[in-house]
Short mmCIF file of C-alpha atoms (C1' of nucleotides) in Angstrom, two decimals:
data_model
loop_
_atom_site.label_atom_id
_atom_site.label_comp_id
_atom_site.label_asym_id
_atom_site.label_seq_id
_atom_site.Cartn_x
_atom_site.Cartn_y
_atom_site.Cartn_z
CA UNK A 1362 23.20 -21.24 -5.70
CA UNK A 1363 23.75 -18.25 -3.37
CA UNK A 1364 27.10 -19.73 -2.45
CA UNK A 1365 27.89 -19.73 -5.67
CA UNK A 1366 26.92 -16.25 -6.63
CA UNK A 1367 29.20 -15.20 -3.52
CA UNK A 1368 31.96 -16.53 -4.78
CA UNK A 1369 31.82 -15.42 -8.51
CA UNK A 1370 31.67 -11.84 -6.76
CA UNK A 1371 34.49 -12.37 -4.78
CA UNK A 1372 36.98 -13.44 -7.19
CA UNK A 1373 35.98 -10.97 -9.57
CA UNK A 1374 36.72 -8.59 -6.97
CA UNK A 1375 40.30 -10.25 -6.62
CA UNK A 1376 40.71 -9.84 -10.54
CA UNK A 1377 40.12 -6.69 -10.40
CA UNK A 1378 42.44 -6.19 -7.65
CA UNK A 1379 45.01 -8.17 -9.20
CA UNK A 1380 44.83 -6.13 -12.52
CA UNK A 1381 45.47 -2.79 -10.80
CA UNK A 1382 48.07 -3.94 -8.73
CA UNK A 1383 49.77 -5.11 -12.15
CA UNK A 1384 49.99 -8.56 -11.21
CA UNK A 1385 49.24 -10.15 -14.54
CA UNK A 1386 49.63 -13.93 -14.13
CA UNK A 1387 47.16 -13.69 -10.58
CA UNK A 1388 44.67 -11.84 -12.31
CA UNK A 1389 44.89 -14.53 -14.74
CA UNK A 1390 44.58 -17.77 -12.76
CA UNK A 1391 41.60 -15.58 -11.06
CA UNK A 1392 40.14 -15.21 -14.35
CA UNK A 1393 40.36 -19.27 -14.89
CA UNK A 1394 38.95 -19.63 -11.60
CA UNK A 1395 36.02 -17.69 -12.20
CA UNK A 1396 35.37 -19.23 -15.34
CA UNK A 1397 34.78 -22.67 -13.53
CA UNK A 1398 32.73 -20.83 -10.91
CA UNK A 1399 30.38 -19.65 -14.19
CA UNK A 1400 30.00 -23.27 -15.45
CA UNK A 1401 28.73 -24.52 -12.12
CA UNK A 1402 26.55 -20.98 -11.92
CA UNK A 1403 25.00 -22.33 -16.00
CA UNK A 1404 23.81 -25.47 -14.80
CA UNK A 1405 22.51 -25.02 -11.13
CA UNK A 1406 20.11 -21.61 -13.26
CA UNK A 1407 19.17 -24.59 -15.21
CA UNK A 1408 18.14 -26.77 -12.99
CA UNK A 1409 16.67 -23.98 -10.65
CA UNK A 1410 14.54 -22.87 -13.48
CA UNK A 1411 12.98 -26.03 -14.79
CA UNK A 1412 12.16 -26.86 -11.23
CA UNK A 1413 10.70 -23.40 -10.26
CA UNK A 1414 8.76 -23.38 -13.66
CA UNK A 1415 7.30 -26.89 -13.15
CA UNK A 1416 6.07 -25.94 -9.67
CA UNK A 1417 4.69 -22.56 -10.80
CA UNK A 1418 2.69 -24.83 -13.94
CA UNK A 1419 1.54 -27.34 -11.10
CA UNK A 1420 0.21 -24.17 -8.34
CA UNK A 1421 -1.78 -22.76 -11.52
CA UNK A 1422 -3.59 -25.59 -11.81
CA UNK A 1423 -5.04 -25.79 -8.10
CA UNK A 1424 -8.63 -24.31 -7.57
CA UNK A 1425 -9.42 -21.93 -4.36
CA UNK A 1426 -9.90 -23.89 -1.08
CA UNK A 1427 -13.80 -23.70 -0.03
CA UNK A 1428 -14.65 -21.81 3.37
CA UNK A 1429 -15.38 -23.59 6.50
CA UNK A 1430 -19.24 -22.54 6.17
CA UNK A 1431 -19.52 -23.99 2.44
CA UNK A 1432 -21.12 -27.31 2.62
CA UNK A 1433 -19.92 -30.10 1.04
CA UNK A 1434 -20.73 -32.35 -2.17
CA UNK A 1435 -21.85 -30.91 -5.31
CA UNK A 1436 -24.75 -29.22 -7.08
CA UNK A 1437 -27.44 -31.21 -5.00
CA UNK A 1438 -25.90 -29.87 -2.30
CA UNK A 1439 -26.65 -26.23 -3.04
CA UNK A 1440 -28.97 -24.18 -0.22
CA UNK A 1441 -31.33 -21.78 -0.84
CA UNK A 1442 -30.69 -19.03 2.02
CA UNK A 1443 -33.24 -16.64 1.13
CA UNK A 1444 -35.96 -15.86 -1.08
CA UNK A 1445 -37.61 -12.40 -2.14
CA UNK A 1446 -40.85 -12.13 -4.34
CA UNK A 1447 -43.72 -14.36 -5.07
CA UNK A 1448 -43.06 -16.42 -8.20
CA UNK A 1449 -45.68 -16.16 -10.94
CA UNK A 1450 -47.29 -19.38 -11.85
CA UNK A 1451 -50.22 -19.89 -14.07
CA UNK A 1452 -51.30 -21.45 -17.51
CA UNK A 1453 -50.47 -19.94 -20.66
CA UNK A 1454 -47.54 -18.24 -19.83
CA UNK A 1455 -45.34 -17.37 -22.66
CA UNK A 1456 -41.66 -17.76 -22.67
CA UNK A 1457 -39.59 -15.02 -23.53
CA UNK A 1458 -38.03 -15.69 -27.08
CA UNK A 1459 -42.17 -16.05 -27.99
CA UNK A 1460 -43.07 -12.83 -26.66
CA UNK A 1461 -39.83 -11.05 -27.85
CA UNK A 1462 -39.89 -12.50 -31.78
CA UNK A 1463 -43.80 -11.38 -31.54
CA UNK A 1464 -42.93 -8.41 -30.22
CA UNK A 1465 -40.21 -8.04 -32.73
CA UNK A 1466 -38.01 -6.66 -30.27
CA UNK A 1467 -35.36 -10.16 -30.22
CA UNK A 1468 -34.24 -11.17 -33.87
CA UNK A 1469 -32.25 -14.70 -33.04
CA UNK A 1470 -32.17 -15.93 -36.61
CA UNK A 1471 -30.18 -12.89 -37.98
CA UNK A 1472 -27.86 -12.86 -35.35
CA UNK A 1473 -26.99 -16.47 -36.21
CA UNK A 1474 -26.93 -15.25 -39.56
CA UNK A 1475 -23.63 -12.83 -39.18
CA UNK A 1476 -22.36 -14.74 -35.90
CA UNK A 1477 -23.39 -18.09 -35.43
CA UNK A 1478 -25.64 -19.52 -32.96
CA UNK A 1479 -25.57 -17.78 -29.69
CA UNK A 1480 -25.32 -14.58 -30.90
CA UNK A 1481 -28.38 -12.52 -30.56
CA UNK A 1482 -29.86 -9.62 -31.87
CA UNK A 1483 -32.21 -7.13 -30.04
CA UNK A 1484 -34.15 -4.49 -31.99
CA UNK A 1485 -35.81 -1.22 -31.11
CA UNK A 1486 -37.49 -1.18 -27.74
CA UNK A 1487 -35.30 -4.51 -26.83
CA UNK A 1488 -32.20 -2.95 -27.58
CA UNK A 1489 -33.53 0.52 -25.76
CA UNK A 1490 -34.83 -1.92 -22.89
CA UNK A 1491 -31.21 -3.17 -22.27
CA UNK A 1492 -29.41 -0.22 -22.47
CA UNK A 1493 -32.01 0.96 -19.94
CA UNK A 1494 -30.85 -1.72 -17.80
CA UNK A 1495 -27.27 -0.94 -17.88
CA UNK A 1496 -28.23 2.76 -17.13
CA UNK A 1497 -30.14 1.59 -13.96
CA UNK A 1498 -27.97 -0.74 -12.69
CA UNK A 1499 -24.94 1.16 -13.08
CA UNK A 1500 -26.63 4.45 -11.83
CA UNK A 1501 -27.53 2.09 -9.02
CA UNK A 1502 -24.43 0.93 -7.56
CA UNK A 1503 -22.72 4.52 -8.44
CA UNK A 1504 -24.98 6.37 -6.65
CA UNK A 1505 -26.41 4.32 -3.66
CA UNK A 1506 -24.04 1.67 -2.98
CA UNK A 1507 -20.69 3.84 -3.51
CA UNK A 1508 -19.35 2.18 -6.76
CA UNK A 1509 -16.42 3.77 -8.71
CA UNK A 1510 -17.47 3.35 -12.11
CA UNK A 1511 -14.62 1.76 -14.73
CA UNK A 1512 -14.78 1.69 -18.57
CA UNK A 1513 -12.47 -1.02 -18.88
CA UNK A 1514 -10.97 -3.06 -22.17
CA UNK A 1515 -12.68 -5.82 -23.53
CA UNK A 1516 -9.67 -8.05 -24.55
CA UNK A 1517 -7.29 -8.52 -21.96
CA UNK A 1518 -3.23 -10.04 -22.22
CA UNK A 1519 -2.53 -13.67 -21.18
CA UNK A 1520 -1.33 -12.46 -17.63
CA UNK A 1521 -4.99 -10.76 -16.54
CA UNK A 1522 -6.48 -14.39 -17.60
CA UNK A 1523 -3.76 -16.02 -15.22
CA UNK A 1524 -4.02 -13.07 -13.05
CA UNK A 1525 -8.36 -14.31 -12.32
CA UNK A 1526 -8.26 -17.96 -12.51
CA UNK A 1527 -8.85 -18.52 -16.37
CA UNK A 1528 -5.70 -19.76 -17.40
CA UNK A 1529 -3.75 -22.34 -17.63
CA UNK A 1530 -6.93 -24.45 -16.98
CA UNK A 1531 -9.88 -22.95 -19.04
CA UNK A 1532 -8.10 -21.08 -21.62
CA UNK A 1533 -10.21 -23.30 -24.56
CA UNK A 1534 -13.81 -21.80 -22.53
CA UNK A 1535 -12.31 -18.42 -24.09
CA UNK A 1536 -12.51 -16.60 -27.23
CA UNK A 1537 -8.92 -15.89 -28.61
CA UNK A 1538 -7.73 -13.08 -30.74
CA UNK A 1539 -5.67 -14.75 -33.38
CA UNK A 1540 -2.19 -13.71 -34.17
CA UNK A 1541 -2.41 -10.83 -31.10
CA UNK A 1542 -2.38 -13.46 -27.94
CA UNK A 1543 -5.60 -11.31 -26.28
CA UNK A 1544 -8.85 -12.74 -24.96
CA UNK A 1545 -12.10 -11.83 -25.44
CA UNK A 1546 -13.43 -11.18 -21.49
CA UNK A 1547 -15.34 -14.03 -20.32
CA UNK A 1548 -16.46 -11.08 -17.67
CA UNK A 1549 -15.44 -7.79 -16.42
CA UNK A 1550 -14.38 -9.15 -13.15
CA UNK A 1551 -10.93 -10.30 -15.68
CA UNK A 1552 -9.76 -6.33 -16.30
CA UNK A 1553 -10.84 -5.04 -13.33
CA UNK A 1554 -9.47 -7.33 -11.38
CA UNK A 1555 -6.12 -7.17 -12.57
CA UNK A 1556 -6.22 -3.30 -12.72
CA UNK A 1557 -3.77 -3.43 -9.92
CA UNK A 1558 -1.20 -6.46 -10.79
CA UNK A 1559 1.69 -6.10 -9.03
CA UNK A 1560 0.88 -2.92 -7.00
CA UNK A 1561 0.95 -2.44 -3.42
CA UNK A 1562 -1.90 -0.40 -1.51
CA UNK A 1563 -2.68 1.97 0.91
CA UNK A 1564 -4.93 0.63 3.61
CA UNK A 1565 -6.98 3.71 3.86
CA UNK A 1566 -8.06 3.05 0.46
CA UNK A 1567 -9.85 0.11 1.15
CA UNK A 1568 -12.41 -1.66 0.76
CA UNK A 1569 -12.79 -0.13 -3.00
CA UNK A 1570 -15.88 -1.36 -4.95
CA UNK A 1571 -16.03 -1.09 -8.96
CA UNK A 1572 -18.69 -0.96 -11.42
CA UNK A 1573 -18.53 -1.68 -15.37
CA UNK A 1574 -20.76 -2.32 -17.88
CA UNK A 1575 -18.91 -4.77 -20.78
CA UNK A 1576 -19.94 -7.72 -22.90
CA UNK A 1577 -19.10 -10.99 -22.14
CA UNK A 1578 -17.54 -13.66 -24.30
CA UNK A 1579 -18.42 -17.29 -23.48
CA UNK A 1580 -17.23 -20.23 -26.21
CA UNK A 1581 -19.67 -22.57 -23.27
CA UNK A 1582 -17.38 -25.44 -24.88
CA UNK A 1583 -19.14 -28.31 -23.39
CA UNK A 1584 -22.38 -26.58 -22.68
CA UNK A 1585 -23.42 -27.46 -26.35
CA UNK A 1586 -27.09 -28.26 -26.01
CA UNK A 1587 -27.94 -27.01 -22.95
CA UNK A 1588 -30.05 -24.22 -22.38
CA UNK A 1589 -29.61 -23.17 -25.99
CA UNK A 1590 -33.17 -21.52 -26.85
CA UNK A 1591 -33.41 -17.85 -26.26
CA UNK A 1592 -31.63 -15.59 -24.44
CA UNK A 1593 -30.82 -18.39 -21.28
CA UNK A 1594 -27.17 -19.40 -22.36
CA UNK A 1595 -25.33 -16.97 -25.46
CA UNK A 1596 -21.89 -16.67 -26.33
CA UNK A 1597 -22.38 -12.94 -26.42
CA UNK A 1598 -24.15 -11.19 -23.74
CA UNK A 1599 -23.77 -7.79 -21.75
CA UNK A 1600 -23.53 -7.58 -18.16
CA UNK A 1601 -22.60 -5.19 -15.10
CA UNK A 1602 -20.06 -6.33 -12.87
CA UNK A 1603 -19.11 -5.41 -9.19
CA UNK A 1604 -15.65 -6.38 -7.98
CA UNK A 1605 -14.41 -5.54 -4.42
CA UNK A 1606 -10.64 -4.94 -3.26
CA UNK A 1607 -10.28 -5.58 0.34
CA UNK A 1608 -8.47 -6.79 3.55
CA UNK A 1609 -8.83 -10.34 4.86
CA UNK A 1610 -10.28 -9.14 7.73
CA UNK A 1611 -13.60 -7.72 5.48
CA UNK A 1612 -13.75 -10.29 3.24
CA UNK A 1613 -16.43 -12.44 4.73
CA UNK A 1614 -18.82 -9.19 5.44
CA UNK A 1615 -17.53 -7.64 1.74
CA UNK A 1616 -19.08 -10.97 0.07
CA UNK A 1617 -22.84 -9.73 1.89
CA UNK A 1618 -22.71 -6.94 1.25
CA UNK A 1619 -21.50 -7.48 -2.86
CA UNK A 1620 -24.46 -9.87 -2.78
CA UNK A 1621 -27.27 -7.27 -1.22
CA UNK A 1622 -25.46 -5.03 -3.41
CA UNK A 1623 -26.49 -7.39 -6.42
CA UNK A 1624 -30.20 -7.92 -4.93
CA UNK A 1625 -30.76 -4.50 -4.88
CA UNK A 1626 -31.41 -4.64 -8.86
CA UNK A 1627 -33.69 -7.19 -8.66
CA UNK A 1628 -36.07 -6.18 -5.52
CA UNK A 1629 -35.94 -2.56 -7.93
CA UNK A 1630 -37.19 -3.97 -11.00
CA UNK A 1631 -39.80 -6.15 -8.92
CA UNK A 1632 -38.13 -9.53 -9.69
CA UNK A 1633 -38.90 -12.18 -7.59
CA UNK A 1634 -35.41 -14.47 -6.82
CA UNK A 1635 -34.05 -16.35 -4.83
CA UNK A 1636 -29.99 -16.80 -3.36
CA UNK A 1637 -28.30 -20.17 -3.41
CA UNK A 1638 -25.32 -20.50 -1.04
CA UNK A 1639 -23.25 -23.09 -3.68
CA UNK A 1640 -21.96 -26.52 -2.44
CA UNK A 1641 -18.45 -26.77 -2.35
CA UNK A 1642 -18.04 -28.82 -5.65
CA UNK A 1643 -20.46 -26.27 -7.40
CA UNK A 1644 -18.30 -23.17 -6.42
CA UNK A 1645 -15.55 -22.07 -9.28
CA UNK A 1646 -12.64 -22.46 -9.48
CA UNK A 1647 -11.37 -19.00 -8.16
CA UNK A 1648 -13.99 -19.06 -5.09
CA UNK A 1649 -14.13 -20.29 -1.72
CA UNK A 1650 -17.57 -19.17 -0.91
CA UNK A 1651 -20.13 -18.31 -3.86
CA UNK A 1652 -24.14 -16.98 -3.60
CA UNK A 1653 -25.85 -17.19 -7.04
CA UNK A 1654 -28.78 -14.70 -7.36
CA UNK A 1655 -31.90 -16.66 -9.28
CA UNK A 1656 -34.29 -14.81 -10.85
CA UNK A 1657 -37.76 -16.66 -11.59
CA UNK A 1658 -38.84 -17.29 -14.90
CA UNK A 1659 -42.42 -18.21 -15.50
CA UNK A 1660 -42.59 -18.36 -18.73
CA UNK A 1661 -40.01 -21.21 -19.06
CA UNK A 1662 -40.76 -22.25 -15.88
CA UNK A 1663 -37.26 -22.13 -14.40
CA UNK A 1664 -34.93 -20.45 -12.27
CA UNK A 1665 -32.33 -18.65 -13.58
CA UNK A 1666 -29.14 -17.49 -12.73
CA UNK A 1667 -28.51 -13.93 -13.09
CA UNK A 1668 -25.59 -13.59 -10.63
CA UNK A 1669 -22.39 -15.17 -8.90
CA UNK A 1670 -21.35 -13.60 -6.01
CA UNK A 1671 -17.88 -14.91 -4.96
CA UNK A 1672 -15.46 -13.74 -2.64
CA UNK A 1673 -12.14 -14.70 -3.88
CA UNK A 1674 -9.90 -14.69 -0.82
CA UNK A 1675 -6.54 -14.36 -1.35
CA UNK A 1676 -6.66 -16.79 -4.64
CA UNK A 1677 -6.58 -13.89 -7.00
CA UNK A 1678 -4.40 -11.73 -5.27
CA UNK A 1679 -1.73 -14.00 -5.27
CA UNK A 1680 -2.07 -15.00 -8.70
CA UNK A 1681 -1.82 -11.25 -9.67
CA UNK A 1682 0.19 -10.28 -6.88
CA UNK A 1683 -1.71 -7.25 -5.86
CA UNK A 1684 -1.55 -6.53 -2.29
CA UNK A 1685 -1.46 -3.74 0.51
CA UNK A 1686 0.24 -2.26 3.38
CA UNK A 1687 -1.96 -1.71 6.94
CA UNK A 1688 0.58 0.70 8.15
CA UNK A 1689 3.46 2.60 7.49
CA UNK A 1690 6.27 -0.20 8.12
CA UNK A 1691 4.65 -3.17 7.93
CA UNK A 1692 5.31 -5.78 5.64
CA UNK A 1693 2.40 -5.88 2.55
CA UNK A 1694 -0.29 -8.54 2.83
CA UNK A 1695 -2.71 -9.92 -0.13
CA UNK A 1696 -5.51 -8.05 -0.24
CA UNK A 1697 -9.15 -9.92 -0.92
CA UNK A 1698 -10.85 -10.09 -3.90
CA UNK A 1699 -14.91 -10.39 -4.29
CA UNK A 1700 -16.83 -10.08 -7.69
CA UNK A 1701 -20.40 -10.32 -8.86
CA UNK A 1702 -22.61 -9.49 -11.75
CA UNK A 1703 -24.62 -6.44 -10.69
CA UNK A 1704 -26.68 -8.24 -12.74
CA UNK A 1705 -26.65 -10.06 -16.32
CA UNK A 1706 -28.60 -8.53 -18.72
CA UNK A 1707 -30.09 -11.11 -21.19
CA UNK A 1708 -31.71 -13.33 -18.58
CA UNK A 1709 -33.48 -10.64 -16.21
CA UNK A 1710 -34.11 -8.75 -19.31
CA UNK A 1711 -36.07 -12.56 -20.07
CA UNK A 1712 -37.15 -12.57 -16.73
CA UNK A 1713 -38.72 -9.56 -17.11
CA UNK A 1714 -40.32 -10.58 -19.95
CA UNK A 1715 -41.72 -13.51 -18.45
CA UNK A 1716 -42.61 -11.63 -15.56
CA UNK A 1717 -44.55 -8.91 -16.51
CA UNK A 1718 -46.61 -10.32 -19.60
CA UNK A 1719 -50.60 -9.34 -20.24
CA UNK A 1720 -52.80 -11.97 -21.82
CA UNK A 1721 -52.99 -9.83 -24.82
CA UNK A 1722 -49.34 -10.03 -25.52
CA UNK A 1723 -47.98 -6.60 -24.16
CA UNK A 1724 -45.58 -6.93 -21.32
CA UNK A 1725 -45.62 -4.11 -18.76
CA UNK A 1726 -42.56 -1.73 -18.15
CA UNK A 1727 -41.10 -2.33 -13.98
CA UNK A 1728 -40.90 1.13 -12.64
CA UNK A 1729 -37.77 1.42 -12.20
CA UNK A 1730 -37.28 1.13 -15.93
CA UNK A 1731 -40.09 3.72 -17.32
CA UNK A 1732 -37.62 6.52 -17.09
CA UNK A 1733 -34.80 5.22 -18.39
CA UNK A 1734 -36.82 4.40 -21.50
CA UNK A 1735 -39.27 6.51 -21.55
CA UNK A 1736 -42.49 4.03 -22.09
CA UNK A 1737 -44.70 2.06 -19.46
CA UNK A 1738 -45.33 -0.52 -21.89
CA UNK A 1739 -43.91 -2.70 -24.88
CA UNK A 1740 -45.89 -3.54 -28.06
"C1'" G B 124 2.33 -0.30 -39.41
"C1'" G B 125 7.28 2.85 -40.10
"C1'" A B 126 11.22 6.17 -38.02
"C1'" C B 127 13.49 8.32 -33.93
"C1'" A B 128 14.04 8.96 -28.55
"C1'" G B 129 13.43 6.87 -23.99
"C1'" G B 130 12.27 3.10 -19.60
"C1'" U B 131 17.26 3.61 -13.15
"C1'" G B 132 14.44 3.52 -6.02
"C1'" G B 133 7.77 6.89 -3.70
"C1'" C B 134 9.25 11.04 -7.38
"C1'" C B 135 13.21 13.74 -10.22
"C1'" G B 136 17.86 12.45 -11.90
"C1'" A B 137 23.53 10.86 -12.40
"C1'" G B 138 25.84 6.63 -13.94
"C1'" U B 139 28.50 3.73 -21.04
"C1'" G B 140 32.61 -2.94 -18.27
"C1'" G B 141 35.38 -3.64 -12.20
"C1'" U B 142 37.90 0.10 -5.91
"C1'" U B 143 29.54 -1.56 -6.00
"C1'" U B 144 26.94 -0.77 -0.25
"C1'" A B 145 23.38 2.75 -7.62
"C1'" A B 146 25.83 9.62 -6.76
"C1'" G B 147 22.88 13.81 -5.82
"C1'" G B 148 18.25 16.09 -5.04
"C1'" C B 149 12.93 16.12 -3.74
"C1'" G B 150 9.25 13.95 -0.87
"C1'" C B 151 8.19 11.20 3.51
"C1'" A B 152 9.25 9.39 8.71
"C1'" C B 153 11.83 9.93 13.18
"C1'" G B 154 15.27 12.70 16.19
"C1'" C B 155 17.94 17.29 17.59
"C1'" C B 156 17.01 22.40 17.83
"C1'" U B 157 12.29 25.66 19.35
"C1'" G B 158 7.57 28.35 23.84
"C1'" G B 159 5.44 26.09 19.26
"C1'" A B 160 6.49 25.90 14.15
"C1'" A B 161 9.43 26.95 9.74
"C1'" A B 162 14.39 26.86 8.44
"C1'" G B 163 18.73 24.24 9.71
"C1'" C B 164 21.26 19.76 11.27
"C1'" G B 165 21.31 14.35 11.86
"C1'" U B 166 19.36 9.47 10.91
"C1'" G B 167 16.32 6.45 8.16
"C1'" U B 168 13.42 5.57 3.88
"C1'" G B 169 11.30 -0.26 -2.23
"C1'" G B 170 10.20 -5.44 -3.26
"C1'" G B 171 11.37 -10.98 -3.26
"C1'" G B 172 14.02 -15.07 -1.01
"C1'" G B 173 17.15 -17.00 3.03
"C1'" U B 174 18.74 -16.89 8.27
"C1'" G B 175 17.65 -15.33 13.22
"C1'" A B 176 14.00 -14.90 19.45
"C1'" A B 177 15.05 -10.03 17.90
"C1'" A B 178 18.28 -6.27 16.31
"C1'" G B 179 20.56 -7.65 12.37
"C1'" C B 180 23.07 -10.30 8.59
"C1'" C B 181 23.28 -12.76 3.55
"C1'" U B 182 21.32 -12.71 -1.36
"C1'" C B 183 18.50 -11.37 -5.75
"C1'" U B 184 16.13 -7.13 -8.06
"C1'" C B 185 18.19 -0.72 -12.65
"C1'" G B 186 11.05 -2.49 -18.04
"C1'" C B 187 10.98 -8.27 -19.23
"C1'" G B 188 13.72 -12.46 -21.25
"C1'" G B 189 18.11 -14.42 -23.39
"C1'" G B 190 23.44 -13.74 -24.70
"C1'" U B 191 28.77 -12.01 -24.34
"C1'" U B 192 32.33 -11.67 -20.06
"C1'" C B 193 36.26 -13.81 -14.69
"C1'" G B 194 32.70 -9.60 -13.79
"C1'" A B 195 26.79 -6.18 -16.89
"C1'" A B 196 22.46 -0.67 -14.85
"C1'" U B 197 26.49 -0.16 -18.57
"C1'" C B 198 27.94 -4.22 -24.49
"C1'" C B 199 24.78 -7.58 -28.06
"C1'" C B 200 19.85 -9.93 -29.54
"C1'" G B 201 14.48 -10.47 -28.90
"C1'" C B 202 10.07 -8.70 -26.65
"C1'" C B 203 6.93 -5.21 -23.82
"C1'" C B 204 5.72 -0.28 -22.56
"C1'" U B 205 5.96 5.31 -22.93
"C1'" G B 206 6.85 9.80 -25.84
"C1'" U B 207 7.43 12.45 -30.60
"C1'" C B 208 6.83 12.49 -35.84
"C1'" C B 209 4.88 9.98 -40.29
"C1'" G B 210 1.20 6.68 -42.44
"C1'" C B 211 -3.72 4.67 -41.74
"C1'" C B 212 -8.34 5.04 -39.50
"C1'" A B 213 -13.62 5.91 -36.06
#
RNA sequence: GGACAGGUGGCCGAGUGGUUUAAGGCGCACGCCUGGAAAGCGUGUGGGGGUGAAAGCCUCUCGCGGGUUCGAAUCCCGCCCUGUCCGCCA
């Protein structure tokens, strides 16, 4: 192809000689020869193309490579690595979609009204409780764990999807825009993550952390079923995300730190959890090393999962090409990529629920939450 | 949504079919000069791919994609983005 593309420029450059030396009939048989050089120029571009664009649909389609320390097999496989709090057991314990519709605070039948189901409704001190849950957690990782806080879009083009790991191979998990080709975000980490596409870095700048608040859009195609009562599993739900830029060389401490990060909420609002270091065939598809943050639920009895901390090697980077320079001269590497929910609302704001009922029906306000809303107690 | 104007290297900016390695400037880096600095002078200064031990060399890349042509930053078509004005709207 190159030999090719040699040759068409040097017998241009011998028509054009040939024309300004006036020689007429060389400049034409040069013309004539380029021509043919052209034809062979159409059809290896062909050929190059469909090649390089089958290969580029085939790379899309392979998942992140687990690290050496994720163990093997699938869900079963999963290890609990730590655990923080004392679970609340006991009889009578009421689960959250009871206590909120009592409380009136969680309408689920009118947001399936105007949405479908899956689309929830809070009301007065549940809507005040989750905005005071953003407000924490964002003032959180601003403030004490050095955050740079983003207000980012909520529909994203088809290249940020590529850009994360959604597309090609989950674009029917995804709410589409019709007629616009955007995406609803499935998560924050999407716009964030692809803030710098195709840039190259400065070293010093690194490791970067941001913070967002932003809904999340979930079609859980497949999920249908599972999980479905309450606030555990909604197409619709709110969420803070962290997402770390950084070099290879951090990555592995980056992903701790994200996830102590991540912990922080919950040891502040008095939730007791647990981490799960995933098994290789439980880890998604952009991750090579995930920690899910559980929060316990008493009232349904069940763990749930408020958080995925992943570090993302180089498997995003490359995708969206974003990468930086360690010094002045040297040639730019991919830079690392770790996200995490920092944490999702709907099931701590359940948790908490759960967690802090009375017999009588109130549930208690964690401290960390009376001043952001301003009451001790909901009732 | 409509009209117009634009998109060129880190930045500004010239370039409207070929002597092609994209002028010039700014910034930056290094060197010379200096007691030291500034100024001045000189050299260098994006990314991808290939080749090589390295220096280097080859090649692609002027918003993106197609087309015309022997040859495209330059001409044609489509798209994206930015600006200005109009319309609409929180």
């Amino acid at each position: 192809m190159e030999e090719l593309l040699a040759a068409r420029t040097a017998v241009s450059g011998t028509v054009a000689a040939a024309k300004q030396s006036g020689n007429d009939a060389k400049a034409q048989a040069r013309m004539a020869e380029g021509r043919e050089i052209g034809d062979r120029i159409k059809v290896a571009e062909a050929r190059r193309a469909e090649t390089e664009g089958e290969l580029t649909s085939l790379l899309l389609q392979f998942p992140n490579v687990p690290l050496p320390d994720v163990p093997t097999g699938g869900e079963s496989a999963n290890v609990v690595v730590r655990s923080w709090g004392t679970p609340r057991l006991g009889e009578g314990l009421r689960p959250h979609w009871d206590l909120g519709e009592t409380l009136g605070i969680l309408d689920l039948a009118r947001g399936a009204k105007v949405a479908g189901a899956g689309f929830v409704t809070l009301r007065g001190e549940g809507s005040r409780l989750a905005r005071a849950l953003v407000q924490l957690m964002l003032d959180l990782h601003t403030r004490e764990h050095g955050y740079e806080e983003v207000a980012i879009p909520f529909a994203v083009n088809r290249a940020a999807m590529i850009g994360t790991g959604q597309f090609p191979k989950f674009e029917d998990e995804q709410y589409a825009i019709r007629d616009a080709d955007l995406f609803l975000i499935p998560t924050a980490e999407v716009p964030i993550t692809n803030l710098y596409r195709d840039e190259i870095l400065d070293a010093a700048w690194l490791p970067h952390g941001f913070a967002a608040y932003s809904p999340c859009f979930r079609r859980e195609a497949g999920a249908a079923g599972k999980d479905t009562r309450g606030l555990l599993r909604v197409h619709q739900f709110d969420k803070v995300e962290l997402v770390r830029y950084c070099t290879p060389e951090e990555s592995a401490h980056e992903l701790e730190r994200l996830t102590a990060h991540a912990e922080a909420v919950l040891t502040r609002l008095g939730l007791p959890y647990r981490v799960v270091l995933l098994a290789a065939g439980d880890t998604g598809f952009a991750s090579a090393k995930t920690y899910d943050l559980e929060v316990w639920a008493p009232g349904v009895g069940r763990w749930l999962e408020v958080s995925s901390c992943s570090t993302c090697t180089d498997f995003q980077a490359r995708r969206a090409n974003i990468r930086y320079r360690s010094a002045p001269g040297k040639p730019p590497r991919f830079i690392h990529t770790l996200n995490g929910s920092g944490v999702a609302i709907p099931r701590v704001l359940a948790a908490i629920l759960e967690h802090y009922q009375e017999p009588d029906g109130t549930v208690r306000v964690p401290d960390a939450l009376r001043p952001y809303l301003g009451a001790d107690r909901l009732e």
